[in-house]
């Protein structure tokens, strides 16, 4: 059984990489769909409720990939994962990817709504190295460094550092 966590900055390609695994019999969980309450303005779901959904997903599937930028949620998944992939791409590449990403209907009600959020997302991506929250580089670095199984750090689209 393979159980994979994928994490990194917004726009780093987590969803795209995770989407390649279901073709191999993997169930895919995008943490964006359960990390937030349906509120305006958006607010994080209490961590215990999010974890309950994650636990149900892990229990229901033998092979899975869980992806997202939420180090707090991924820390809960980490003990069950056999592999970790840290997408540690340059900020500029993450922003380029965000500008060209297709409509994500599971996150936005329309392509227009997604595009209206782009300026905020680009600013968010730019702050990745400076933030000190659970969605930051420092949180992802700690998650990766503390992972005991097979792990891969992807620095550019093709370059990988395997440990």
PDB file of C-alpha atoms in Angstrom:
ATOM      1  CA  UNK A   1       0.000   0.000   0.000  1.00  0.00           C
ATOM      2  CA  UNK A   2       1.165   3.506  -0.835  1.00  0.00           C
ATOM      3  CA  UNK A   3       0.012   6.548   1.071  1.00  0.00           C
ATOM      4  CA  UNK A   4       1.407   9.823  -0.234  1.00  0.00           C
ATOM      5  CA  UNK A   5       1.314  13.390   1.044  1.00  0.00           C
ATOM      6  CA  UNK A   6       2.063  16.248  -1.366  1.00  0.00           C
ATOM      7  CA  UNK A   7       2.581  19.791  -0.120  1.00  0.00           C
ATOM      8  CA  UNK A   8       4.050  23.131  -1.132  1.00  0.00           C
ATOM      9  CA  UNK A   9       3.172  26.730  -1.951  1.00  0.00           C
ATOM     10  CA  UNK A  10       0.000  27.666  -3.788  1.00  0.00           C
ATOM     11  CA  UNK A  11       0.606  27.238  -7.513  1.00  0.00           C
ATOM     12  CA  UNK A  12       3.407  24.700  -7.037  1.00  0.00           C
ATOM     13  CA  UNK A  13       1.501  21.918  -8.844  1.00  0.00           C
ATOM     14  CA  UNK A  14       0.176  19.845  -5.926  1.00  0.00           C
ATOM     15  CA  UNK A  15      -3.216  19.158  -7.496  1.00  0.00           C
ATOM     16  CA  UNK A  16      -1.740  18.412 -10.904  1.00  0.00           C
ATOM     17  CA  UNK A  17       0.766  15.928  -9.451  1.00  0.00           C
ATOM     18  CA  UNK A  18      -1.858  14.306  -7.210  1.00  0.00           C
ATOM     19  CA  UNK A  19      -4.251  13.937 -10.141  1.00  0.00           C
ATOM     20  CA  UNK A  20      -1.720  11.666 -11.860  1.00  0.00           C
ATOM     21  CA  UNK A  21      -1.982   9.063  -9.084  1.00  0.00           C
ATOM     22  CA  UNK A  22      -5.702   8.137  -9.283  1.00  0.00           C
ATOM     23  CA  UNK A  23      -4.933   6.529 -12.638  1.00  0.00           C
ATOM     24  CA  UNK A  24      -2.838   4.090 -10.611  1.00  0.00           C
ATOM     25  CA  UNK A  25      -5.716   3.161  -8.280  1.00  0.00           C
ATOM     26  CA  UNK A  26      -5.140   5.960  -5.764  1.00  0.00           C
ATOM     27  CA  UNK A  27      -7.886   7.900  -4.044  1.00  0.00           C
ATOM     28  CA  UNK A  28      -7.190  11.651  -4.049  1.00  0.00           C
ATOM     29  CA  UNK A  29      -8.017  14.135  -1.283  1.00  0.00           C
ATOM     30  CA  UNK A  30      -7.477  17.863  -1.908  1.00  0.00           C
ATOM     31  CA  UNK A  31      -7.370  19.467   1.541  1.00  0.00           C
ATOM     32  CA  UNK A  32      -8.767  22.722   0.118  1.00  0.00           C
ATOM     33  CA  UNK A  33     -12.211  21.108  -0.052  1.00  0.00           C
ATOM     34  CA  UNK A  34     -12.366  20.437   3.690  1.00  0.00           C
ATOM     35  CA  UNK A  35     -10.092  23.022   5.326  1.00  0.00           C
ATOM     36  CA  UNK A  36     -12.572  25.901   5.103  1.00  0.00           C
ATOM     37  CA  UNK A  37     -16.054  26.646   6.397  1.00  0.00           C
ATOM     38  CA  UNK A  38     -18.590  27.809   3.810  1.00  0.00           C
ATOM     39  CA  UNK A  39     -18.563  31.380   5.128  1.00  0.00           C
ATOM     40  CA  UNK A  40     -17.961  34.899   3.880  1.00  0.00           C
ATOM     41  CA  UNK A  41     -15.273  35.881   4.565  1.00  0.00           C
ATOM     42  CA  UNK A  42     -13.697  32.421   4.453  1.00  0.00           C
ATOM     43  CA  UNK A  43     -12.717  30.941   7.829  1.00  0.00           C
ATOM     44  CA  UNK A  44     -10.808  27.771   8.645  1.00  0.00           C
ATOM     45  CA  UNK A  45     -12.845  24.793   9.758  1.00  0.00           C
ATOM     46  CA  UNK A  46     -12.068  23.647  13.315  1.00  0.00           C
ATOM     47  CA  UNK A  47      -9.139  21.272  12.986  1.00  0.00           C
ATOM     48  CA  UNK A  48     -10.903  18.407  14.756  1.00  0.00           C
ATOM     49  CA  UNK A  49     -13.756  18.479  12.199  1.00  0.00           C
ATOM     50  CA  UNK A  50     -11.339  18.559   9.272  1.00  0.00           C
ATOM     51  CA  UNK A  51      -9.338  15.709  10.757  1.00  0.00           C
ATOM     52  CA  UNK A  52     -12.474  13.609  11.184  1.00  0.00           C
ATOM     53  CA  UNK A  53     -13.069  13.886   7.431  1.00  0.00           C
ATOM     54  CA  UNK A  54      -9.423  13.085   6.700  1.00  0.00           C
ATOM     55  CA  UNK A  55      -9.555  10.048   8.990  1.00  0.00           C
ATOM     56  CA  UNK A  56     -12.677   8.775   7.196  1.00  0.00           C
ATOM     57  CA  UNK A  57     -10.888   9.179   3.851  1.00  0.00           C
ATOM     58  CA  UNK A  58      -7.765   7.325   5.023  1.00  0.00           C
ATOM     59  CA  UNK A  59      -9.828   4.499   6.528  1.00  0.00           C
ATOM     60  CA  UNK A  60     -11.890   4.052   3.364  1.00  0.00           C
ATOM     61  CA  UNK A  61      -8.906   3.798   0.994  1.00  0.00           C
ATOM     62  CA  UNK A  62      -5.891   1.487   0.858  1.00  0.00           C
ATOM     63  CA  UNK A  63      -3.861   3.639  -1.557  1.00  0.00           C
ATOM     64  CA  UNK A  64      -4.235   7.374  -1.341  1.00  0.00           C
ATOM     65  CA  UNK A  65      -2.702  10.745  -2.008  1.00  0.00           C
ATOM     66  CA  UNK A  66      -3.513  13.711   0.233  1.00  0.00           C
ATOM     67  CA  UNK A  67      -2.406  17.108  -1.012  1.00  0.00           C
ATOM     68  CA  UNK A  68      -2.538  20.649   0.222  1.00  0.00           C
ATOM     69  CA  UNK A  69      -0.645  23.485   1.829  1.00  0.00           C
ATOM     70  CA  UNK A  70      -2.021  22.947   5.366  1.00  0.00           C
ATOM     71  CA  UNK A  71       0.921  21.680   7.426  1.00  0.00           C
ATOM     72  CA  UNK A  72      -1.298  21.377  10.509  1.00  0.00           C
ATOM     73  CA  UNK A  73      -3.612  18.918   8.731  1.00  0.00           C
ATOM     74  CA  UNK A  74      -0.729  17.129   7.031  1.00  0.00           C
ATOM     75  CA  UNK A  75       1.001  16.624  10.400  1.00  0.00           C
ATOM     76  CA  UNK A  76      -2.028  14.496  11.332  1.00  0.00           C
ATOM     77  CA  UNK A  77      -1.732  12.488   8.123  1.00  0.00           C
ATOM     78  CA  UNK A  78       2.075  12.137   8.265  1.00  0.00           C
ATOM     79  CA  UNK A  79       2.179   9.125  10.641  1.00  0.00           C
ATOM     80  CA  UNK A  80       0.070   7.128   8.155  1.00  0.00           C
ATOM     81  CA  UNK A  81       1.920   8.212   4.988  1.00  0.00           C
ATOM     82  CA  UNK A  82       4.583   6.092   3.335  1.00  0.00           C
ATOM     83  CA  UNK A  83       5.870   8.855   1.064  1.00  0.00           C
ATOM     84  CA  UNK A  84       6.142  12.663   1.116  1.00  0.00           C
ATOM     85  CA  UNK A  85       6.608  15.002  -1.842  1.00  0.00           C
ATOM     86  CA  UNK A  86       7.551  18.630  -1.147  1.00  0.00           C
ATOM     87  CA  UNK A  87       6.994  20.876  -4.166  1.00  0.00           C
ATOM     88  CA  UNK A  88       9.512  23.590  -3.319  1.00  0.00           C
ATOM     89  CA  UNK A  89       9.389  25.584  -6.554  1.00  0.00           C
ATOM     90  CA  UNK A  90      10.561  29.192  -6.961  1.00  0.00           C
ATOM     91  CA  UNK A  91       7.937  31.850  -6.161  1.00  0.00           C
ATOM     92  CA  UNK A  92       7.970  33.131  -9.757  1.00  0.00           C
ATOM     93  CA  UNK A  93       7.154  29.687 -11.138  1.00  0.00           C
ATOM     94  CA  UNK A  94       4.302  29.230  -8.640  1.00  0.00           C
ATOM     95  CA  UNK A  95       2.877  32.598  -9.712  1.00  0.00           C
ATOM     96  CA  UNK A  96       3.202  31.662 -13.388  1.00  0.00           C
ATOM     97  CA  UNK A  97       1.375  28.397 -12.699  1.00  0.00           C
ATOM     98  CA  UNK A  98      -1.375  30.256 -10.819  1.00  0.00           C
ATOM     99  CA  UNK A  99      -1.885  32.616 -13.759  1.00  0.00           C
ATOM    100  CA  UNK A 100      -2.333  29.702 -16.171  1.00  0.00           C
ATOM    101  CA  UNK A 101      -4.310  27.275 -13.994  1.00  0.00           C
ATOM    102  CA  UNK A 102      -7.588  26.045 -15.448  1.00  0.00           C
ATOM    103  CA  UNK A 103     -10.889  26.654 -13.677  1.00  0.00           C
ATOM    104  CA  UNK A 104     -11.130  24.657 -10.458  1.00  0.00           C
ATOM    105  CA  UNK A 105     -14.873  24.021 -10.082  1.00  0.00           C
ATOM    106  CA  UNK A 106     -14.420  22.332  -6.700  1.00  0.00           C
ATOM    107  CA  UNK A 107     -13.052  25.637  -5.349  1.00  0.00           C
ATOM    108  CA  UNK A 108     -14.831  28.371  -7.354  1.00  0.00           C
ATOM    109  CA  UNK A 109     -18.387  28.713  -8.639  1.00  0.00           C
ATOM    110  CA  UNK A 110     -17.099  30.073 -11.987  1.00  0.00           C
ATOM    111  CA  UNK A 111     -13.893  30.782 -13.915  1.00  0.00           C
ATOM    112  CA  UNK A 112     -14.678  34.480 -13.472  1.00  0.00           C
ATOM    113  CA  UNK A 113     -14.782  34.096  -9.669  1.00  0.00           C
ATOM    114  CA  UNK A 114     -11.445  32.286  -9.807  1.00  0.00           C
ATOM    115  CA  UNK A 115      -9.928  35.013 -11.988  1.00  0.00           C
ATOM    116  CA  UNK A 116     -11.256  37.713  -9.629  1.00  0.00           C
ATOM    117  CA  UNK A 117      -9.239  36.058  -6.841  1.00  0.00           C
ATOM    118  CA  UNK A 118      -5.985  35.951  -8.842  1.00  0.00           C
ATOM    119  CA  UNK A 119      -4.423  39.208  -7.574  1.00  0.00           C
ATOM    120  CA  UNK A 120      -4.911  38.107  -3.955  1.00  0.00           C
ATOM    121  CA  UNK A 121      -3.507  34.654  -4.769  1.00  0.00           C
ATOM    122  CA  UNK A 122      -0.399  36.098  -6.425  1.00  0.00           C
ATOM    123  CA  UNK A 123       0.255  38.239  -3.326  1.00  0.00           C
ATOM    124  CA  UNK A 124      -0.316  35.196  -1.118  1.00  0.00           C
ATOM    125  CA  UNK A 125       2.186  33.152  -3.125  1.00  0.00           C
ATOM    126  CA  UNK A 126       4.736  35.990  -2.913  1.00  0.00           C
ATOM    127  CA  UNK A 127       4.580  35.935   0.908  1.00  0.00           C
ATOM    128  CA  UNK A 128       5.319  32.203   1.223  1.00  0.00           C
ATOM    129  CA  UNK A 129       8.903  32.558   2.457  1.00  0.00           C
ATOM    130  CA  UNK A 130       8.073  35.301   4.992  1.00  0.00           C
ATOM    131  CA  UNK A 131       4.896  33.922   6.565  1.00  0.00           C
ATOM    132  CA  UNK A 132       5.197  31.996   9.834  1.00  0.00           C
ATOM    133  CA  UNK A 133       1.855  30.181   9.742  1.00  0.00           C
ATOM    134  CA  UNK A 134       0.851  26.621   8.908  1.00  0.00           C
ATOM    135  CA  UNK A 135       0.763  27.513   5.190  1.00  0.00           C
ATOM    136  CA  UNK A 136       4.337  28.808   5.043  1.00  0.00           C
ATOM    137  CA  UNK A 137       7.668  27.592   3.738  1.00  0.00           C
ATOM    138  CA  UNK A 138       8.962  27.149   7.291  1.00  0.00           C
ATOM    139  CA  UNK A 139       6.002  24.886   8.183  1.00  0.00           C
ATOM    140  CA  UNK A 140       6.479  22.849   4.996  1.00  0.00           C
ATOM    141  CA  UNK A 141      10.233  22.571   5.555  1.00  0.00           C
ATOM    142  CA  UNK A 142       9.645  21.271   9.093  1.00  0.00           C
ATOM    143  CA  UNK A 143       7.045  18.781   7.811  1.00  0.00           C
ATOM    144  CA  UNK A 144       9.455  17.493   5.156  1.00  0.00           C
ATOM    145  CA  UNK A 145      12.501  17.375   7.415  1.00  0.00           C
ATOM    146  CA  UNK A 146      10.547  15.481  10.082  1.00  0.00           C
ATOM    147  CA  UNK A 147       9.132  12.883   7.690  1.00  0.00           C
ATOM    148  CA  UNK A 148      10.652   9.446   8.289  1.00  0.00           C
ATOM    149  CA  UNK A 149       9.580   7.606   5.113  1.00  0.00           C
ATOM    150  CA  UNK A 150      10.569   7.960   1.471  1.00  0.00           C
ATOM    151  CA  UNK A 151      10.631  11.617   0.531  1.00  0.00           C
ATOM    152  CA  UNK A 152      11.219  13.715  -2.539  1.00  0.00           C
ATOM    153  CA  UNK A 153      11.784  17.456  -2.819  1.00  0.00           C
ATOM    154  CA  UNK A 154      10.954  18.904  -6.223  1.00  0.00           C
ATOM    155  CA  UNK A 155      12.786  22.166  -6.855  1.00  0.00           C
ATOM    156  CA  UNK A 156      11.746  22.757 -10.472  1.00  0.00           C
ATOM    157  CA  UNK A 157       9.371  21.009 -12.818  1.00  0.00           C
ATOM    158  CA  UNK A 158      11.898  18.300 -13.744  1.00  0.00           C
ATOM    159  CA  UNK A 159      14.620  18.508 -11.079  1.00  0.00           C
ATOM    160  CA  UNK A 160      14.210  16.247  -8.050  1.00  0.00           C
ATOM    161  CA  UNK A 161      16.211  15.583  -4.930  1.00  0.00           C
ATOM    162  CA  UNK A 162      15.456  12.085  -3.620  1.00  0.00           C
ATOM    163  CA  UNK A 163      16.255  11.001  -0.046  1.00  0.00           C
TER     164      UNK A 163
END
